[in-house]
PDB file of C-alpha atoms in Angstrom:
ATOM      1  CA  MET E  22      39.713 -29.742 -26.516  1.00 56.00           C
ATOM      2  CA  ALA E  23      35.579 -30.012 -25.352  1.00 53.00           C
ATOM      3  CA  HIS E  24      37.056 -27.540 -22.397  1.00 54.00           C
ATOM      4  CA  ALA E  25      37.956 -24.737 -25.163  1.00 58.00           C
ATOM      5  CA  GLU E  26      35.162 -25.411 -27.567  1.00 57.00           C
ATOM      6  CA  SER E  27      32.581 -24.947 -24.123  1.00 60.00           C
ATOM      7  CA  GLY E  28      34.884 -21.476 -23.015  1.00 61.00           C
ATOM      8  CA  THR E  29      34.415 -20.609 -27.029  1.00 72.00           C
ATOM      9  CA  ASP E  30      30.905 -20.922 -26.870  1.00 69.00           C
ATOM     10  CA  GLU E  31      29.923 -18.583 -23.623  1.00 69.00           C
ATOM     11  CA  PHE E  32      32.177 -15.978 -25.085  1.00 69.00           C
ATOM     12  CA  ASN E  33      30.017 -16.109 -28.248  1.00 75.00           C
ATOM     13  CA  ARG E  34      26.846 -16.333 -26.135  1.00 73.00           C
ATOM     14  CA  PHE E  35      27.846 -13.321 -23.752  1.00 71.00           C
ATOM     15  CA  LEU E  36      28.614 -11.941 -27.205  1.00 77.00           C
ATOM     16  CA  THR E  37      25.500 -12.675 -28.739  1.00 79.00           C
ATOM     17  CA  GLY E  38      23.734 -11.120 -25.546  1.00 74.00           C
ATOM     18  CA  LEU E  39      26.370  -7.585 -25.973  1.00 80.00           C
ATOM     19  CA  GLY E  40      24.931  -7.208 -29.563  1.00 82.00           C
ATOM     20  CA  ARG E  41      20.841  -7.169 -27.954  1.00 83.00           C
ATOM     21  CA  GLY E  42      22.142  -5.370 -25.434  1.00 84.00           C
ATOM     22  CA  VAL E  43      23.549  -2.604 -27.931  1.00 86.00           C
ATOM     23  CA  ALA E  44      19.901  -2.511 -29.653  1.00 86.00           C
ATOM     24  CA  GLY E  45      17.809  -2.683 -26.534  1.00 83.00           C
ATOM     25  CA  ALA E  46      19.677   0.582 -25.658  1.00 86.00           C
ATOM     26  CA  LEU E  47      18.813   2.199 -28.915  1.00 86.00           C
ATOM     27  CA  PHE E  48      15.625   0.463 -28.886  1.00 81.00           C
ATOM     28  CA  LEU E  49      14.456   1.892 -25.824  1.00 78.00           C
ATOM     29  CA  ALA E  50      16.735   4.978 -25.095  1.00 81.00           C
ATOM     30  CA  LEU E  51      16.652   6.565 -28.996  1.00 84.00           C
ATOM     31  CA  PRO E  52      12.957   8.373 -28.397  1.00 81.00           C
ATOM     32  CA  MET E  53      14.746  10.263 -25.261  1.00 82.00           C
ATOM     33  CA  LEU E  54      17.722  10.530 -26.514  1.00 84.00           C
ATOM     34  CA  MET E  55      15.880  12.716 -29.366  1.00 85.00           C
ATOM     35  CA  THR E  56      13.587  14.548 -27.035  1.00 83.00           C
ATOM     36  CA  MET E  57      14.044  18.475 -26.690  1.00 83.00           C
ATOM     37  CA  GLU E  58      12.423  17.847 -22.912  1.00 81.00           C
ATOM     38  CA  MET E  59      15.556  15.198 -21.962  1.00 83.00           C
ATOM     39  CA  TRP E  60      18.541  17.436 -23.217  1.00 80.00           C
ATOM     40  CA  TYR E  61      16.961  20.314 -21.110  1.00 82.00           C
ATOM     41  CA  LEU E  62      16.419  18.368 -18.143  1.00 83.00           C
ATOM     42  CA  GLY E  63      19.644  17.263 -17.946  1.00 79.00           C
ATOM     43  CA  PHE E  64      21.111  20.897 -17.764  1.00 79.00           C
ATOM     44  CA  TYR E  65      18.759  22.017 -15.223  1.00 82.00           C
ATOM     45  CA  MET E  66      17.397  18.980 -13.210  1.00 84.00           C
ATOM     46  CA  ALA E  67      18.605  18.810  -9.927  1.00 85.00           C
ATOM     47  CA  ARG E  68      21.639  17.261  -8.879  1.00 85.00           C
ATOM     48  CA  GLU E  69      20.569  15.233  -5.949  1.00 88.00           C
ATOM     49  CA  ARG E  70      17.001  13.958  -8.055  1.00 87.00           C
ATOM     50  CA  LEU E  71      19.335  13.557 -10.753  1.00 87.00           C
ATOM     51  CA  LEU E  72      21.750  10.892  -8.135  1.00 88.00           C
ATOM     52  CA  LEU E  73      18.328   9.314  -6.695  1.00 89.00           C
ATOM     53  CA  LEU E  74      17.478   8.155 -10.052  1.00 86.00           C
ATOM     54  CA  LEU E  75      20.837   6.745 -10.719  1.00 86.00           C
ATOM     55  CA  LEU E  76      21.266   4.653  -7.567  1.00 87.00           C
ATOM     56  CA  VAL E  77      17.272   3.188  -7.881  1.00 86.00           C
ATOM     57  CA  ASN E  78      18.097   2.394 -11.583  1.00 86.00           C
ATOM     58  CA  PHE E  79      21.228  -0.081 -10.472  1.00 87.00           C
ATOM     59  CA  PRO E  80      19.178  -2.450  -8.061  1.00 85.00           C
ATOM     60  CA  LEU E  81      16.275  -2.610 -10.386  1.00 84.00           C
ATOM     61  CA  LEU E  82      18.905  -3.770 -13.194  1.00 86.00           C
ATOM     62  CA  VAL E  83      20.890  -6.298 -10.331  1.00 85.00           C
ATOM     63  CA  LEU E  84      16.779  -7.819  -9.896  1.00 81.00           C
ATOM     64  CA  LEU E  85      16.092  -7.647 -13.628  1.00 80.00           C
ATOM     65  CA  ALA E  86      19.751  -9.477 -14.556  1.00 79.00           C
ATOM     66  CA  HIS E  87      18.544 -12.081 -11.848  1.00 74.00           C
ATOM     67  CA  ARG E  88      15.442 -12.613 -13.587  1.00 69.00           C
ATOM     68  CA  ILE E  89      16.729 -12.150 -17.379  1.00 61.00           C
ATOM     69  CA  GLY E  90      20.744 -11.282 -17.909  1.00 55.00           C
ATOM     70  CA  PHE E  91      22.782 -11.283 -20.481  1.00 54.00           C
ATOM     71  CA  GLU E  92      23.165 -14.910 -19.322  1.00 55.00           C
ATOM     72  CA  GLN E  93      21.714 -17.558 -17.231  1.00 56.00           C
ATOM     73  CA  THR E  94      22.257 -15.530 -13.789  1.00 53.00           C
ATOM     74  CA  PHE E  95      22.515 -18.370 -11.257  1.00 58.00           C
ATOM     75  CA  THR E  96      23.639 -16.340  -7.934  1.00 73.00           C
ATOM     76  CA  TRP E  97      23.536 -12.183  -7.520  1.00 74.00           C
ATOM     77  CA  ARG E  98      27.477 -12.319  -8.546  1.00 80.00           C
ATOM     78  CA  GLU E  99      26.736 -12.877 -11.682  1.00 79.00           C
ATOM     79  CA  ALA E 100      23.894 -10.655 -11.689  1.00 81.00           C
ATOM     80  CA  LEU E 101      26.322  -7.771 -10.806  1.00 86.00           C
ATOM     81  CA  ARG E 102      27.871  -8.066 -13.480  1.00 84.00           C
ATOM     82  CA  ASP E 103      25.634  -7.993 -15.663  1.00 84.00           C
ATOM     83  CA  ALA E 104      23.941  -4.881 -14.647  1.00 86.00           C
ATOM     84  CA  THR E 105      27.037  -2.778 -14.517  1.00 89.00           C
ATOM     85  CA  ILE E 106      28.109  -4.260 -17.822  1.00 89.00           C
ATOM     86  CA  ALA E 107      24.510  -3.169 -18.724  1.00 88.00           C
ATOM     87  CA  TYR E 108      25.284   0.267 -16.758  1.00 90.00           C
ATOM     88  CA  GLY E 109      28.112   0.685 -19.333  1.00 91.00           C
ATOM     89  CA  ILE E 110      26.509   0.023 -22.566  1.00 92.00           C
ATOM     90  CA  GLY E 111      23.327   2.348 -21.267  1.00 91.00           C
ATOM     91  CA  ILE E 112      26.570   5.455 -20.814  1.00 92.00           C
ATOM     92  CA  VAL E 113      28.289   5.084 -23.830  1.00 92.00           C
ATOM     93  CA  THR E 114      25.666   4.631 -26.271  1.00 92.00           C
ATOM     94  CA  SER E 115      24.578   7.926 -24.110  1.00 92.00           C
ATOM     95  CA  VAL E 116      27.679   8.968 -25.215  1.00 92.00           C
ATOM     96  CA  VAL E 117      27.812   7.612 -28.519  1.00 92.00           C
ATOM     97  CA  VAL E 118      24.954   8.909 -30.229  1.00 92.00           C
ATOM     98  CA  LEU E 119      24.366  12.046 -28.370  1.00 92.00           C
ATOM     99  CA  THR E 120      27.810  13.096 -29.703  1.00 92.00           C
ATOM    100  CA  ALA E 121      26.678  12.099 -33.540  1.00 92.00           C
ATOM    101  CA  LEU E 122      23.438  14.249 -32.252  1.00 89.00           C
ATOM    102  CA  GLY E 123      25.459  17.251 -31.918  1.00 89.00           C
ATOM    103  CA  LEU E 124      23.840  17.434 -28.287  1.00 88.00           C
ATOM    104  CA  LEU E 125      27.165  17.169 -26.359  1.00 89.00           C
ATOM    105  CA  ARG E 126      30.615  19.776 -27.348  1.00 86.00           C
ATOM    106  CA  GLY E 127      33.734  19.895 -25.792  1.00 82.00           C
ATOM    107  CA  ASP E 128      32.807  23.644 -24.936  1.00 86.00           C
ATOM    108  CA  MET E 129      29.772  22.810 -22.965  1.00 85.00           C
ATOM    109  CA  PRO E 130      29.907  22.538 -18.851  1.00 87.00           C
ATOM    110  CA  THR E 131      31.086  20.088 -17.323  1.00 86.00           C
ATOM    111  CA  SER E 132      27.855  19.329 -15.037  1.00 86.00           C
ATOM    112  CA  GLU E 133      26.066  19.930 -18.588  1.00 86.00           C
ATOM    113  CA  LEU E 134      27.521  17.414 -20.253  1.00 89.00           C
ATOM    114  CA  VAL E 135      27.618  14.548 -17.148  1.00 89.00           C
ATOM    115  CA  GLY E 136      24.184  15.460 -16.597  1.00 88.00           C
ATOM    116  CA  LYS E 137      22.810  14.854 -19.824  1.00 89.00           C
ATOM    117  CA  VAL E 138      24.845  10.902 -19.866  1.00 91.00           C
ATOM    118  CA  ALA E 139      23.604  10.531 -16.364  1.00 89.00           C
ATOM    119  CA  LEU E 140      19.830  10.886 -16.857  1.00 89.00           C
ATOM    120  CA  GLN E 141      19.878   9.518 -20.895  1.00 89.00           C
ATOM    121  CA  SER E 142      22.459   6.011 -19.499  1.00 89.00           C
ATOM    122  CA  MET E 143      19.051   5.659 -17.427  1.00 86.00           C
ATOM    123  CA  PRO E 144      16.821   3.875 -19.420  1.00 85.00           C
ATOM    124  CA  ALA E 145      19.135   3.070 -21.928  1.00 89.00           C
ATOM    125  CA  SER E 146      20.715   0.801 -18.860  1.00 89.00           C
ATOM    126  CA  ILE E 147      17.149  -0.764 -18.755  1.00 85.00           C
ATOM    127  CA  GLY E 148      16.730  -1.148 -22.533  1.00 84.00           C
ATOM    128  CA  ALA E 149      20.159  -3.326 -22.468  1.00 86.00           C
ATOM    129  CA  MET E 150      19.236  -5.694 -19.921  1.00 82.00           C
ATOM    130  CA  LEU E 151      15.716  -5.934 -21.743  1.00 78.00           C
ATOM    131  CA  GLY E 152      17.815  -6.184 -24.513  1.00 75.00           C
ATOM    132  CA  ARG E 153      17.942 -10.159 -24.100  1.00 62.00           C
ATOM    133  CA  SER E 154      14.095 -10.696 -23.620  1.00 58.00           C
ATOM    134  CA  GLN E 155      13.360  -8.440 -26.477  1.00 54.00           C
ATOM    135  CA  LEU E 156      15.599  -9.646 -29.335  1.00 52.00           C
ATOM    136  CA  GLY E 157      14.889 -13.434 -28.540  1.00 51.00           C
ATOM    137  CA  HIS E 158      16.712 -16.043 -25.826  1.00 51.00           C
ATOM    138  CA  ASP E 159      18.659 -18.832 -26.917  1.00 49.00           C
ATOM    139  CA  ASP E 160      17.041 -21.709 -27.742  1.00 46.00           C
ATOM    140  CA  ASP E 161      18.427 -24.356 -24.786  1.00 47.00           C
ATOM    141  CA  GLU E 162      17.121 -21.991 -22.329  1.00 47.00           C
ATOM    142  CA  ASP E 163      14.177 -22.725 -19.717  1.00 45.00           C
ATOM    143  CA  ASP E 164      11.676 -19.731 -18.527  1.00 51.00           C
ATOM    144  CA  LYS E 165      12.274 -19.449 -14.935  1.00 53.00           C
ATOM    145  CA  GLU E 166       9.618 -19.789 -12.120  1.00 58.00           C
ATOM    146  CA  THR E 167       8.514 -16.116 -11.031  1.00 62.00           C
ATOM    147  CA  PRO E 168       7.521 -15.476  -7.321  1.00 71.00           C
ATOM    148  CA  TYR E 169       4.354 -13.374  -6.428  1.00 73.00           C
ATOM    149  CA  HIS E 170       6.636 -10.866  -5.539  1.00 76.00           C
ATOM    150  CA  GLY E 171       9.388 -11.624  -8.802  1.00 73.00           C
ATOM    151  CA  GLU E 172       5.542 -10.456 -10.582  1.00 77.00           C
ATOM    152  CA  LEU E 173       4.777  -7.015  -9.033  1.00 82.00           C
ATOM    153  CA  LEU E 174       8.779  -6.217  -9.432  1.00 82.00           C
ATOM    154  CA  MET E 175       8.060  -7.065 -13.093  1.00 81.00           C
ATOM    155  CA  MET E 176       5.119  -5.055 -13.449  1.00 85.00           C
ATOM    156  CA  ALA E 177       6.807  -2.092 -12.130  1.00 87.00           C
ATOM    157  CA  ALA E 178       9.834  -2.584 -14.321  1.00 82.00           C
ATOM    158  CA  GLY E 179       6.928  -2.306 -17.214  1.00 82.00           C
ATOM    159  CA  ALA E 180       5.347   0.882 -15.543  1.00 88.00           C
ATOM    160  CA  LEU E 181       8.911   2.266 -15.853  1.00 85.00           C
ATOM    161  CA  PHE E 182       9.481   0.998 -19.304  1.00 78.00           C
ATOM    162  CA  LEU E 183       6.708   2.810 -20.240  1.00 82.00           C
ATOM    163  CA  SER E 184       6.247   5.922 -18.397  1.00 85.00           C
ATOM    164  CA  LEU E 185       9.977   7.066 -18.388  1.00 80.00           C
ATOM    165  CA  ASN E 186       9.432   8.187 -22.398  1.00 79.00           C
ATOM    166  CA  ILE E 187       6.299  10.327 -20.911  1.00 85.00           C
ATOM    167  CA  ALA E 188       7.590  11.539 -18.165  1.00 85.00           C
ATOM    168  CA  PRO E 189       9.403  14.018 -19.183  1.00 83.00           C
ATOM    169  CA  THR E 190       7.218  16.041 -22.392  1.00 82.00           C
ATOM    170  CA  ASP E 191       5.440  18.683 -21.875  1.00 82.00           C
ATOM    171  CA  GLU E 192       2.581  16.310 -24.237  1.00 83.00           C
ATOM    172  CA  MET E 193       1.683  14.785 -20.819  1.00 82.00           C
ATOM    173  CA  MET E 194       1.076  17.495 -18.546  1.00 82.00           C
ATOM    174  CA  VAL E 195      -0.941  19.555 -21.572  1.00 86.00           C
ATOM    175  CA  LEU E 196      -3.277  16.759 -22.060  1.00 87.00           C
ATOM    176  CA  ALA E 197      -3.808  16.817 -18.070  1.00 85.00           C
ATOM    177  CA  TYR E 198      -4.364  20.707 -17.914  1.00 86.00           C
ATOM    178  CA  LYS E 199      -7.221  20.061 -20.582  1.00 88.00           C
ATOM    179  CA  MET E 200      -8.691  16.963 -18.651  1.00 89.00           C
ATOM    180  CA  THR E 201     -11.339  17.459 -15.813  1.00 90.00           C
ATOM    181  CA  ILE E 202     -12.079  14.931 -12.946  1.00 91.00           C
ATOM    182  CA  TRP E 203     -14.899  12.884 -15.073  1.00 93.00           C
ATOM    183  CA  HIS E 204     -11.877  12.533 -17.755  1.00 93.00           C
ATOM    184  CA  ALA E 205      -9.736  10.969 -15.397  1.00 93.00           C
ATOM    185  CA  LEU E 206     -12.609   9.073 -13.973  1.00 95.00           C
ATOM    186  CA  ILE E 207     -13.107   7.547 -17.051  1.00 95.00           C
ATOM    187  CA  VAL E 208      -9.331   7.001 -18.246  1.00 94.00           C
ATOM    188  CA  ALA E 209      -8.781   5.277 -14.193  1.00 95.00           C
ATOM    189  CA  VAL E 210     -11.237   2.967 -15.430  1.00 95.00           C
ATOM    190  CA  LEU E 211      -9.624   2.152 -18.500  1.00 95.00           C
ATOM    191  CA  SER E 212      -6.792   1.464 -17.186  1.00 93.00           C
ATOM    192  CA  VAL E 213      -7.552  -1.207 -15.217  1.00 92.00           C
ATOM    193  CA  ALA E 214      -9.957  -2.855 -17.289  1.00 90.00           C
ATOM    194  CA  LEU E 215      -6.970  -3.068 -20.229  1.00 88.00           C
ATOM    195  CA  MET E 216      -4.967  -4.308 -17.153  1.00 86.00           C
ATOM    196  CA  HIS E 217      -6.990  -6.778 -15.848  1.00 82.00           C
ATOM    197  CA  GLY E 218      -7.643  -7.722 -19.835  1.00 80.00           C
ATOM    198  CA  PHE E 219      -3.723  -7.792 -20.591  1.00 77.00           C
ATOM    199  CA  VAL E 220      -3.765 -10.224 -17.381  1.00 68.00           C
ATOM    200  CA  TYR E 221      -5.585 -12.497 -18.694  1.00 64.00           C
ATOM    201  CA  ALA E 222      -4.374 -12.806 -22.238  1.00 62.00           C
ATOM    202  CA  VAL E 223      -0.883 -12.618 -21.020  1.00 58.00           C
ATOM    203  CA  SER E 224      -1.757 -15.045 -17.716  1.00 54.00           C
ATOM    204  CA  PHE E 225       1.696 -14.723 -16.240  1.00 48.00           C
ATOM    205  CA  ILE E 226       3.066 -17.809 -17.918  1.00 45.00           C
ATOM    206  CA  GLY E 227       6.118 -19.502 -15.744  1.00 42.00           C
ATOM    207  CA  GLY E 228       4.663 -17.536 -12.330  1.00 43.00           C
ATOM    208  CA  HIS E 229       1.345 -17.654 -11.773  1.00 50.00           C
ATOM    209  CA  GLU E 230      -0.678 -18.670 -14.866  1.00 55.00           C
ATOM    210  CA  LEU E 231      -4.682 -18.482 -14.901  1.00 57.00           C
ATOM    211  CA  SER E 232      -6.563 -21.986 -15.430  1.00 60.00           C
ATOM    212  CA  PRO E 233      -9.877 -21.245 -17.064  1.00 61.00           C
ATOM    213  CA  GLU E 234     -11.497 -22.745 -13.389  1.00 64.00           C
ATOM    214  CA  THR E 235     -10.190 -19.455 -11.894  1.00 63.00           C
ATOM    215  CA  PRO E 236     -12.370 -16.721 -10.588  1.00 68.00           C
ATOM    216  CA  TRP E 237     -12.169 -13.365 -12.545  1.00 63.00           C
ATOM    217  CA  TRP E 238     -11.827 -11.748  -9.581  1.00 70.00           C
ATOM    218  CA  HIS E 239      -8.567 -13.578  -8.088  1.00 73.00           C
ATOM    219  CA  ALA E 240      -6.512 -11.925 -10.652  1.00 71.00           C
ATOM    220  CA  PHE E 241      -8.117  -8.366 -10.539  1.00 81.00           C
ATOM    221  CA  VAL E 242      -7.457  -8.625  -6.266  1.00 83.00           C
ATOM    222  CA  ARG E 243      -3.750 -10.268  -6.846  1.00 81.00           C
ATOM    223  CA  PHE E 244      -2.641  -9.094 -10.257  1.00 81.00           C
ATOM    224  CA  THR E 245      -4.630  -5.870 -11.434  1.00 85.00           C
ATOM    225  CA  LEU E 246      -5.707  -3.650  -8.351  1.00 90.00           C
ATOM    226  CA  PRO E 247      -1.961  -4.134  -6.571  1.00 90.00           C
ATOM    227  CA  GLY E 248      -0.366  -3.909 -10.725  1.00 89.00           C
ATOM    228  CA  TYR E 249      -2.510  -0.215 -10.586  1.00 93.00           C
ATOM    229  CA  VAL E 250      -1.397   0.483  -7.547  1.00 94.00           C
ATOM    230  CA  ILE E 251       2.253  -0.065  -8.290  1.00 94.00           C
ATOM    231  CA  ALA E 252       1.775   2.042 -11.798  1.00 94.00           C
ATOM    232  CA  LEU E 253       0.291   4.966  -9.893  1.00 95.00           C
ATOM    233  CA  SER E 254       3.627   4.748  -7.995  1.00 94.00           C
ATOM    234  CA  ILE E 255       6.037   4.830 -10.464  1.00 93.00           C
ATOM    235  CA  SER E 256       4.129   7.863 -12.621  1.00 93.00           C
ATOM    236  CA  VAL E 257       4.583   9.738  -9.347  1.00 93.00           C
ATOM    237  CA  PHE E 258       8.111   8.943  -8.622  1.00 91.00           C
ATOM    238  CA  ALA E 259       8.659   8.982 -12.516  1.00 90.00           C
ATOM    239  CA  LEU E 260       6.802  12.484 -12.654  1.00 90.00           C
ATOM    240  CA  TRP E 261       8.643  14.346  -9.257  1.00 89.00           C
ATOM    241  CA  ILE E 262      12.086  13.102 -10.439  1.00 88.00           C
ATOM    242  CA  PHE E 263      11.559  15.055 -13.936  1.00 85.00           C
ATOM    243  CA  GLU E 264      10.220  17.903 -11.955  1.00 82.00           C
ATOM    244  CA  ARG E 265       7.256  17.885 -13.662  1.00 83.00           C
ATOM    245  CA  LEU E 266       4.915  18.598 -10.712  1.00 82.00           C
ATOM    246  CA  GLY E 267       6.375  21.747  -9.262  1.00 76.00           C
ATOM    247  CA  ASP E 268       3.598  23.805  -7.844  1.00 76.00           C
ATOM    248  CA  SER E 269       0.961  22.329  -8.634  1.00 77.00           C
ATOM    249  CA  SER E 270      -2.609  21.859  -6.741  1.00 83.00           C
ATOM    250  CA  ALA E 271      -3.573  18.596  -5.583  1.00 86.00           C
ATOM    251  CA  VAL E 272      -6.012  18.067  -8.294  1.00 88.00           C
ATOM    252  CA  GLU E 273      -3.740  18.917 -10.868  1.00 87.00           C
ATOM    253  CA  ILE E 274      -1.355  16.602  -9.435  1.00 89.00           C
ATOM    254  CA  MET E 275      -3.937  14.163  -9.182  1.00 92.00           C
ATOM    255  CA  LEU E 276      -4.617  14.498 -13.262  1.00 92.00           C
ATOM    256  CA  SER E 277      -1.296  13.874 -14.269  1.00 92.00           C
ATOM    257  CA  VAL E 278       0.001  10.755 -11.999  1.00 94.00           C
ATOM    258  CA  VAL E 279      -3.681   9.883 -13.846  1.00 94.00           C
ATOM    259  CA  VAL E 280      -2.403  10.743 -17.462  1.00 94.00           C
ATOM    260  CA  LEU E 281       1.169   9.061 -16.689  1.00 93.00           C
ATOM    261  CA  GLY E 282      -0.780   5.681 -15.152  1.00 93.00           C
ATOM    262  CA  PHE E 283      -2.445   5.494 -18.250  1.00 94.00           C
ATOM    263  CA  PRO E 284       0.558   3.709 -19.820  1.00 91.00           C
ATOM    264  CA  ALA E 285       2.026   2.819 -17.477  1.00 92.00           C
ATOM    265  CA  SER E 286      -0.487   0.700 -16.586  1.00 91.00           C
ATOM    266  CA  LEU E 287      -0.559  -0.564 -19.713  1.00 88.00           C
ATOM    267  CA  GLY E 288       3.900  -1.252 -19.218  1.00 86.00           C
ATOM    268  CA  ALA E 289       2.758  -2.967 -15.569  1.00 87.00           C
ATOM    269  CA  ALA E 290       0.380  -5.163 -17.436  1.00 82.00           C
ATOM    270  CA  ALA E 291       2.391  -6.525 -19.743  1.00 78.00           C
ATOM    271  CA  ALA E 292       5.523  -7.037 -18.132  1.00 73.00           C
ATOM    272  CA  ARG E 293       5.536 -10.497 -19.409  1.00 62.00           C
ATOM    273  CA  LEU E 294       5.462  -9.490 -22.793  1.00 63.00           C
ATOM    274  CA  ILE E 295       7.871  -6.665 -22.498  1.00 60.00           C
ATOM    275  CA  LEU E 296      10.614  -8.765 -20.662  1.00 57.00           C
TER     276      LEU E 296
END
């Protein structure tokens, strides 16, 4: 009897996790599902880049699942299961929403249908995985202590979390076009300053918590600077994947990376709040 009740409770928790996953998928992906640039990217985006994006996404989901899966995971096999479920939720959510908005039609070429769903399923799957942490944990779960490399991974996921919503838009490129080198320098300094403030505010609770006696340069060297480098790297990757660099000059690329690095750096620094 007790075993049956335990199984029922576990199933109910799993269903709750699925519900949070769907809500999380909508939370992150809906802005992109309703963005015109993303509709066109699904049609003309180079398929090798789309494939690379999907190949990068799944290992990221597995690593996130090991940290914040639908259920508390203890093995990589369970993390793999949660990552697969999150990807499935992302695909189904993308199909349903795009169809409801009239963006998927039966007369469209198969390549366009697959491209749109595949592209949108990435942010939706990340949102599904993050839904559990965004919308609450089970009360009986304890925070996991995260090693330093795990903190860096979370910063990368946080940067990707925000940059995915901005990288495909034309407004980001317009901002980069209007900026000068001095504007870029100010944005870079502001990004680093805000990142450092977030590091101290969030304090990476459960991992490398910062005590009042910790000197400012310790967090700056171990978290802020590596975090900004990660944010810039994610920005370069996102811009390249979404074909926003094109034949731009080195200065134009640098400006675009700095612009996208602003929200990406905030996402990286606030990863503990996001994840």
